[in-house]
PDB file of N, CA and C in Angstrom:
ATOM      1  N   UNK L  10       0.823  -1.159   0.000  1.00  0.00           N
ATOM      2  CA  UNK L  10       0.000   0.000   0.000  1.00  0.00           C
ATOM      3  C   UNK L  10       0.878   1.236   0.000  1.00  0.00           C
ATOM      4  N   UNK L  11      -0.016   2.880  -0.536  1.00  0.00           N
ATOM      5  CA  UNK L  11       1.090   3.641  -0.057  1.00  0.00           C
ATOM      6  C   UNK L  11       0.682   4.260   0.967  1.00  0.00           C
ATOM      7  N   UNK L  12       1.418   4.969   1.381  1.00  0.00           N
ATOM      8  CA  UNK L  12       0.713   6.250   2.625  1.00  0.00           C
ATOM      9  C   UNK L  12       0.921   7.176   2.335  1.00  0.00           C
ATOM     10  N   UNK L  13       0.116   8.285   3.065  1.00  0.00           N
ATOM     11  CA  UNK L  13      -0.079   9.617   2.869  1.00  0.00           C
ATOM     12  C   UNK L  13       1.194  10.250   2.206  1.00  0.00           C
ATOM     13  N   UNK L  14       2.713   9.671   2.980  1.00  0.00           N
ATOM     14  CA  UNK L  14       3.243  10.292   2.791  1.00  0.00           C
ATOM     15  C   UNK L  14       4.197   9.776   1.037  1.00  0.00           C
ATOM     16  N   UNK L  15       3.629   8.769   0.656  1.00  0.00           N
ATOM     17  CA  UNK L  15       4.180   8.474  -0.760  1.00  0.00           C
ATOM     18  C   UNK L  15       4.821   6.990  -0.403  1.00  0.00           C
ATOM     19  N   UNK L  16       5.305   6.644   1.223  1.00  0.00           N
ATOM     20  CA  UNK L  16       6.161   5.291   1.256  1.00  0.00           C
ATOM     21  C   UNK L  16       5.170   4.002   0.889  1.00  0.00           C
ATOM     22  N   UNK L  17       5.853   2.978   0.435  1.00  0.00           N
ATOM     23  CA  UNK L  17       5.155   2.224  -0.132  1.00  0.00           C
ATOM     24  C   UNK L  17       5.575   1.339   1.416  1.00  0.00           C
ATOM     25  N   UNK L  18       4.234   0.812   1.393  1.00  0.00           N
ATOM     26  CA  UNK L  18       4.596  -0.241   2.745  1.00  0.00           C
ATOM     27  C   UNK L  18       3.812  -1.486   2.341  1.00  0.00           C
ATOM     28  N   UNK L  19       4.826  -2.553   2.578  1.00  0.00           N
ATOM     29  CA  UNK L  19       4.516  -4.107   2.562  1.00  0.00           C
ATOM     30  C   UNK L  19       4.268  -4.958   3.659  1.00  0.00           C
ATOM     31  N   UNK L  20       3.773  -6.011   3.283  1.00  0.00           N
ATOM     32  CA  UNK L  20       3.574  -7.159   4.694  1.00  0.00           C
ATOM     33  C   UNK L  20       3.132  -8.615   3.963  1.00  0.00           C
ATOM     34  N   UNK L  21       3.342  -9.066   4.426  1.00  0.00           N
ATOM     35  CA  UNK L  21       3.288 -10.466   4.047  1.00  0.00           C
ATOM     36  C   UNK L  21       1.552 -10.397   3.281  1.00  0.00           C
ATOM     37  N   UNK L  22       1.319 -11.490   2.655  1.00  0.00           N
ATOM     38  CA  UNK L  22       0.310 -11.702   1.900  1.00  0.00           C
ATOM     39  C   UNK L  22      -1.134 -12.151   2.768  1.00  0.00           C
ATOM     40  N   UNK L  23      -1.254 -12.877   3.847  1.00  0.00           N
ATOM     41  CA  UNK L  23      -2.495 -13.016   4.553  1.00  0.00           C
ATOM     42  C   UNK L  23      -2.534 -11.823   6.117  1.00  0.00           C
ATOM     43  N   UNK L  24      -2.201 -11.065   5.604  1.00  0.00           N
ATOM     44  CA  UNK L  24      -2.271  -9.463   6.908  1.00  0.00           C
ATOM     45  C   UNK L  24      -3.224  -8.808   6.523  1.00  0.00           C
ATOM     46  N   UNK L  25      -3.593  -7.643   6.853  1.00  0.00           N
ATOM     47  CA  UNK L  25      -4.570  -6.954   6.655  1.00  0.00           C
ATOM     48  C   UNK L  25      -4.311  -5.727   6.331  1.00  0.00           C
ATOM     49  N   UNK L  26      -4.414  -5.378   5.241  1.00  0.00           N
ATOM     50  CA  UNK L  26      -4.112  -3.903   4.916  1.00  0.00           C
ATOM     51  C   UNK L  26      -4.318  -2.741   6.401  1.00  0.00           C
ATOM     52  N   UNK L  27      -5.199  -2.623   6.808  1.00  0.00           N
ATOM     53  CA  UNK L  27      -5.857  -1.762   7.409  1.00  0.00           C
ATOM     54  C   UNK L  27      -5.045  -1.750   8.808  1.00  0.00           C
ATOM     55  N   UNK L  28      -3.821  -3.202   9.060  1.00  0.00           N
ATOM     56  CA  UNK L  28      -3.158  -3.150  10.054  1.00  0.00           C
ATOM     57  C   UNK L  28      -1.693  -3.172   9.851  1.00  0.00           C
ATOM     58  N   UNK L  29      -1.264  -3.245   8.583  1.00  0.00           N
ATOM     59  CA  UNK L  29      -0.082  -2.705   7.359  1.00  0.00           C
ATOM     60  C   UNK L  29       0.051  -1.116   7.838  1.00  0.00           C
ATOM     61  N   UNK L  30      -1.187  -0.465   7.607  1.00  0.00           N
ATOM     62  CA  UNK L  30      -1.158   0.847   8.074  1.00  0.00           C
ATOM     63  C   UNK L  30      -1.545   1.555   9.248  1.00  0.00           C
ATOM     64  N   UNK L  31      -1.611   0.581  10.486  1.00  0.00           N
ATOM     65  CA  UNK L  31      -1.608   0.732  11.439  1.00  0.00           C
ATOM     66  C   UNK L  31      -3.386   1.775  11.489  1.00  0.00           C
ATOM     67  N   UNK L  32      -4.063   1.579  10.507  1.00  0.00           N
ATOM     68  CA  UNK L  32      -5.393   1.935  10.460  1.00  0.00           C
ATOM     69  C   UNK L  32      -5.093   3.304  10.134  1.00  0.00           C
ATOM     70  N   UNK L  33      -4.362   3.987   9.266  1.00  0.00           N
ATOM     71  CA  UNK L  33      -3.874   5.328   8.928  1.00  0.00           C
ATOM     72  C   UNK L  33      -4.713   5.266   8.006  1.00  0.00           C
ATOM     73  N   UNK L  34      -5.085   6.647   7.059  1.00  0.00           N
ATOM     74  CA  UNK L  34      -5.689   6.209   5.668  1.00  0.00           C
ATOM     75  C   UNK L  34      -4.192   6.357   4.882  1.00  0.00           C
ATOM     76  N   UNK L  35      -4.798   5.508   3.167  1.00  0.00           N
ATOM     77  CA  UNK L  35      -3.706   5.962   2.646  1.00  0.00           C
ATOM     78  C   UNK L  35      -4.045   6.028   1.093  1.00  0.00           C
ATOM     79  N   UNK L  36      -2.841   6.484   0.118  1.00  0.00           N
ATOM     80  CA  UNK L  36      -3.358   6.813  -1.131  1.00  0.00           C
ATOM     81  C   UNK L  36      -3.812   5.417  -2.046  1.00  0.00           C
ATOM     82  N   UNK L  37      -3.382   3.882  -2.041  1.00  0.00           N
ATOM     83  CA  UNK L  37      -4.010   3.279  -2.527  1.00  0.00           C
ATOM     84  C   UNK L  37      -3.411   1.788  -1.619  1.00  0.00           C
ATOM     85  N   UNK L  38      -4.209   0.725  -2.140  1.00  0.00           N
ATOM     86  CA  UNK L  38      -4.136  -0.687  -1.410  1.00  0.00           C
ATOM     87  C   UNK L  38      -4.124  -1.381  -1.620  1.00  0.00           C
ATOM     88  N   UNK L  39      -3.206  -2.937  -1.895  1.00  0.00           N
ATOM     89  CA  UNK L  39      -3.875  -3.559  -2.801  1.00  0.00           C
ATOM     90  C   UNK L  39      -2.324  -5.081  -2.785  1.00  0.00           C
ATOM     91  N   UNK L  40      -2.084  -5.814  -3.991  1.00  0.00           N
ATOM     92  CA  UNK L  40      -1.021  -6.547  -3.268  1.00  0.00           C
ATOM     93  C   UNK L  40      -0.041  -6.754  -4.911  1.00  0.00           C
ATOM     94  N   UNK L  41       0.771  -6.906  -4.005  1.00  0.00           N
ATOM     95  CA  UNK L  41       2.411  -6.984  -5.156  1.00  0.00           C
ATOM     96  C   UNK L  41       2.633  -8.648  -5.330  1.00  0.00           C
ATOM     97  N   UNK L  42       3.205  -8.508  -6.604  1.00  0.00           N
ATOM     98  CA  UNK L  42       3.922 -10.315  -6.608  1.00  0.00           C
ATOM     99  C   UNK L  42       5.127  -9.854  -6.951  1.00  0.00           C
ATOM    100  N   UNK L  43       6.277 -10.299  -6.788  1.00  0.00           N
ATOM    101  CA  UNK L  43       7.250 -10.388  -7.098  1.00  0.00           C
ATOM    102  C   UNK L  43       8.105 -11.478  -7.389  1.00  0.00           C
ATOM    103  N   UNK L  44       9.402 -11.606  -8.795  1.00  0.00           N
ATOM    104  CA  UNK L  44      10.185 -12.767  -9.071  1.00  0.00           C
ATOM    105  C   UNK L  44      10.758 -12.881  -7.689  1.00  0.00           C
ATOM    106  N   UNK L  45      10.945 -14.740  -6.958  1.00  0.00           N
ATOM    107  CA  UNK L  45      11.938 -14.247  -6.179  1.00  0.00           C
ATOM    108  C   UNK L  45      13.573 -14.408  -6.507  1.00  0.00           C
ATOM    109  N   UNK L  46      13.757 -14.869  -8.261  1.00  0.00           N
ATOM    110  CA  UNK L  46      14.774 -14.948  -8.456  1.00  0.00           C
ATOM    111  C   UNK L  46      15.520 -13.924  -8.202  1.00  0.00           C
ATOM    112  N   UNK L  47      15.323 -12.525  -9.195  1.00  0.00           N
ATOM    113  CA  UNK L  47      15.311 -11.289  -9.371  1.00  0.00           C
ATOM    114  C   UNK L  47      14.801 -10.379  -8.672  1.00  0.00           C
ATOM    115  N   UNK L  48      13.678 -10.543  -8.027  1.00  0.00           N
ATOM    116  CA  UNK L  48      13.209  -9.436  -6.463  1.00  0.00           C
ATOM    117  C   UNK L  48      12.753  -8.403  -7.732  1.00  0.00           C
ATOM    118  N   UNK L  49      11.936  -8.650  -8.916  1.00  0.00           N
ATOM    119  CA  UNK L  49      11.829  -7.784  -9.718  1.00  0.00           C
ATOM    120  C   UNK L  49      10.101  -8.101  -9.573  1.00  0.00           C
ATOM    121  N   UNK L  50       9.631  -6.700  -9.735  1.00  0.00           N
ATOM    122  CA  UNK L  50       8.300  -6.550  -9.771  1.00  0.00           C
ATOM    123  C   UNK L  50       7.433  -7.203 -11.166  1.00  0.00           C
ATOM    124  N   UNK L  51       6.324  -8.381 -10.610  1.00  0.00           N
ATOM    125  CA  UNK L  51       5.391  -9.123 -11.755  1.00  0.00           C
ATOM    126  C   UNK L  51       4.231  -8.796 -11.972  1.00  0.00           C
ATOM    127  N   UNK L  52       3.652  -7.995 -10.810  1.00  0.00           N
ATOM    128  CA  UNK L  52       2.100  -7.992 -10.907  1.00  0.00           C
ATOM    129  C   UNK L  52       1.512  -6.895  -9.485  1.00  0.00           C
ATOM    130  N   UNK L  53       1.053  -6.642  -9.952  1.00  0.00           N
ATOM    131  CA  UNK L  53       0.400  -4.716  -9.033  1.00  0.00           C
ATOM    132  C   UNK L  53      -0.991  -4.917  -9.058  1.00  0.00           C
ATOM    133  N   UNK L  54      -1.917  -5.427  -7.999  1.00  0.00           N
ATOM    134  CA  UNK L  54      -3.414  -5.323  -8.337  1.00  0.00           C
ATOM    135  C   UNK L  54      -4.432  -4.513  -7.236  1.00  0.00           C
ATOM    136  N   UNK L  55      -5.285  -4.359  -6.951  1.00  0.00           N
ATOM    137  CA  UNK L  55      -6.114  -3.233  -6.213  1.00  0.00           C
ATOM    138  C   UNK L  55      -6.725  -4.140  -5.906  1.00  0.00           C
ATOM    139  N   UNK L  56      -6.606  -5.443  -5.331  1.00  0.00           N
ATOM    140  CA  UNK L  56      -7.044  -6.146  -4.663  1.00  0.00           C
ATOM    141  C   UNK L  56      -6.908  -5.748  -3.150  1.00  0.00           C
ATOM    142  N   UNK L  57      -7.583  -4.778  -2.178  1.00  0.00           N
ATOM    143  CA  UNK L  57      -8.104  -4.908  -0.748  1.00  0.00           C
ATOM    144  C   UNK L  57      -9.335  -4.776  -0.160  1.00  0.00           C
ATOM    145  N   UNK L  58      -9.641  -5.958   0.303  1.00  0.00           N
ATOM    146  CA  UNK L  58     -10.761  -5.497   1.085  1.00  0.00           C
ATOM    147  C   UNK L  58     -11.164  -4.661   2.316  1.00  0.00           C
ATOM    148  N   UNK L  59     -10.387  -4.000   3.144  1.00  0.00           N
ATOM    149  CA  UNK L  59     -10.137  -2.736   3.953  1.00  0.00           C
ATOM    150  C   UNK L  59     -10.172  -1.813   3.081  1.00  0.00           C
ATOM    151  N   UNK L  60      -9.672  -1.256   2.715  1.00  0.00           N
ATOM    152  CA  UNK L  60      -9.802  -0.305   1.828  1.00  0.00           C
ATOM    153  C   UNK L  60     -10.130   0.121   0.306  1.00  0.00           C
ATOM    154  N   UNK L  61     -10.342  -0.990  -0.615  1.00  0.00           N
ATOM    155  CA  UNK L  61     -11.185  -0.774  -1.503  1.00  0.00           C
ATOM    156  C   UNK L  61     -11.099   0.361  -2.584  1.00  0.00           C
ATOM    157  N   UNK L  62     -10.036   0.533  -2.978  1.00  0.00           N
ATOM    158  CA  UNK L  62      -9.078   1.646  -3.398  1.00  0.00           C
ATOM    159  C   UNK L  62      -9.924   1.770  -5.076  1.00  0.00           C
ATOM    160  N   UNK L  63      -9.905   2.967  -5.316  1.00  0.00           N
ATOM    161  CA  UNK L  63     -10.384   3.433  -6.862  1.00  0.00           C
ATOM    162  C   UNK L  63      -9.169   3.573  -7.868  1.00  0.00           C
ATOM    163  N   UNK L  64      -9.650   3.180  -9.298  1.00  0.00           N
ATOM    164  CA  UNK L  64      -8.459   3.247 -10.498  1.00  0.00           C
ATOM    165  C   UNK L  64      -7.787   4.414 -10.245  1.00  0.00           C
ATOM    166  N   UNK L  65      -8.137   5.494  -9.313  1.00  0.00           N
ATOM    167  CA  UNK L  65      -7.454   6.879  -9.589  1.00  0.00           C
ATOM    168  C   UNK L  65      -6.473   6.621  -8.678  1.00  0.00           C
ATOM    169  N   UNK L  66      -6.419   5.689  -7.733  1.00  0.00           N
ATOM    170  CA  UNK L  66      -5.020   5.581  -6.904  1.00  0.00           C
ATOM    171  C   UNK L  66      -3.804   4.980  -7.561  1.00  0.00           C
ATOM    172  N   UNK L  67      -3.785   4.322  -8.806  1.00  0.00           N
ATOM    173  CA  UNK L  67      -3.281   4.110  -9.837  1.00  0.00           C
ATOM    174  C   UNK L  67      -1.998   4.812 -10.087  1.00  0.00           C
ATOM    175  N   UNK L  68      -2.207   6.412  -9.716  1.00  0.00           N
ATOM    176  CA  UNK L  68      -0.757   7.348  -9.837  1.00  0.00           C
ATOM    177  C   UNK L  68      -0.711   6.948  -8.831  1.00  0.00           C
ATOM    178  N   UNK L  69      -0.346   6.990  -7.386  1.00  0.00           N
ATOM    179  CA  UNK L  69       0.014   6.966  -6.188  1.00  0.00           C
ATOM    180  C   UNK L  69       0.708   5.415  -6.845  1.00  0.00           C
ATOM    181  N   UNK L  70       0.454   4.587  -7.412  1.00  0.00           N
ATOM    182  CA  UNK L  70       1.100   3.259  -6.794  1.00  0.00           C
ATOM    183  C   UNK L  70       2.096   3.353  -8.032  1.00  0.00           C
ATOM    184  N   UNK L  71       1.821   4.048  -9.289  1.00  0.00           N
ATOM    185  CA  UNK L  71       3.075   4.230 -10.149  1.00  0.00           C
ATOM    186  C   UNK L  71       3.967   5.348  -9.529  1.00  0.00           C
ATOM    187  N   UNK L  72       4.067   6.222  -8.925  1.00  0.00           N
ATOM    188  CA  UNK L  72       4.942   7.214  -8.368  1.00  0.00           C
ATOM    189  C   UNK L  72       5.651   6.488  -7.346  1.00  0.00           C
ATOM    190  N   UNK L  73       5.398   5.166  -6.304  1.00  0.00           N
ATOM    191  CA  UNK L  73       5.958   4.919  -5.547  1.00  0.00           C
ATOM    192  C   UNK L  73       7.114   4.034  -6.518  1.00  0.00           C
TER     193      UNK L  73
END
């Protein structure tokens, strides 16, 4: 997810967004896959159910 302030913050895959951010709001939410050969980014989706994020958070998660 990001936060207010632009940092992108992670957590393992069965956590809860809403406790990722310590219940802060933030600009969008949602979950990452990554190679773990390469640690290179595969897949970006707006999958959360806490927060429920709109296509317009879209810049927020390309700027991070």
């Amino acid at each position: 997810m990001i936060s207010l302030n632009q940092e992108l913050l992670l957590a393992p895959q069965r956590s809860e967004h809403v406790a990722c951010a310590a219940g802060r709001d933030v600009l969008s939410a949602g979950q990452m896959a990554f190679d773990p050969e390469t640690v290179s980014l595969e897949e970006v989706t707006n999958q959360s159910t806490g927060y429920c994020p709109e296509p317009e958070s879209w810049d927020a998660v390309a700027m991070a």
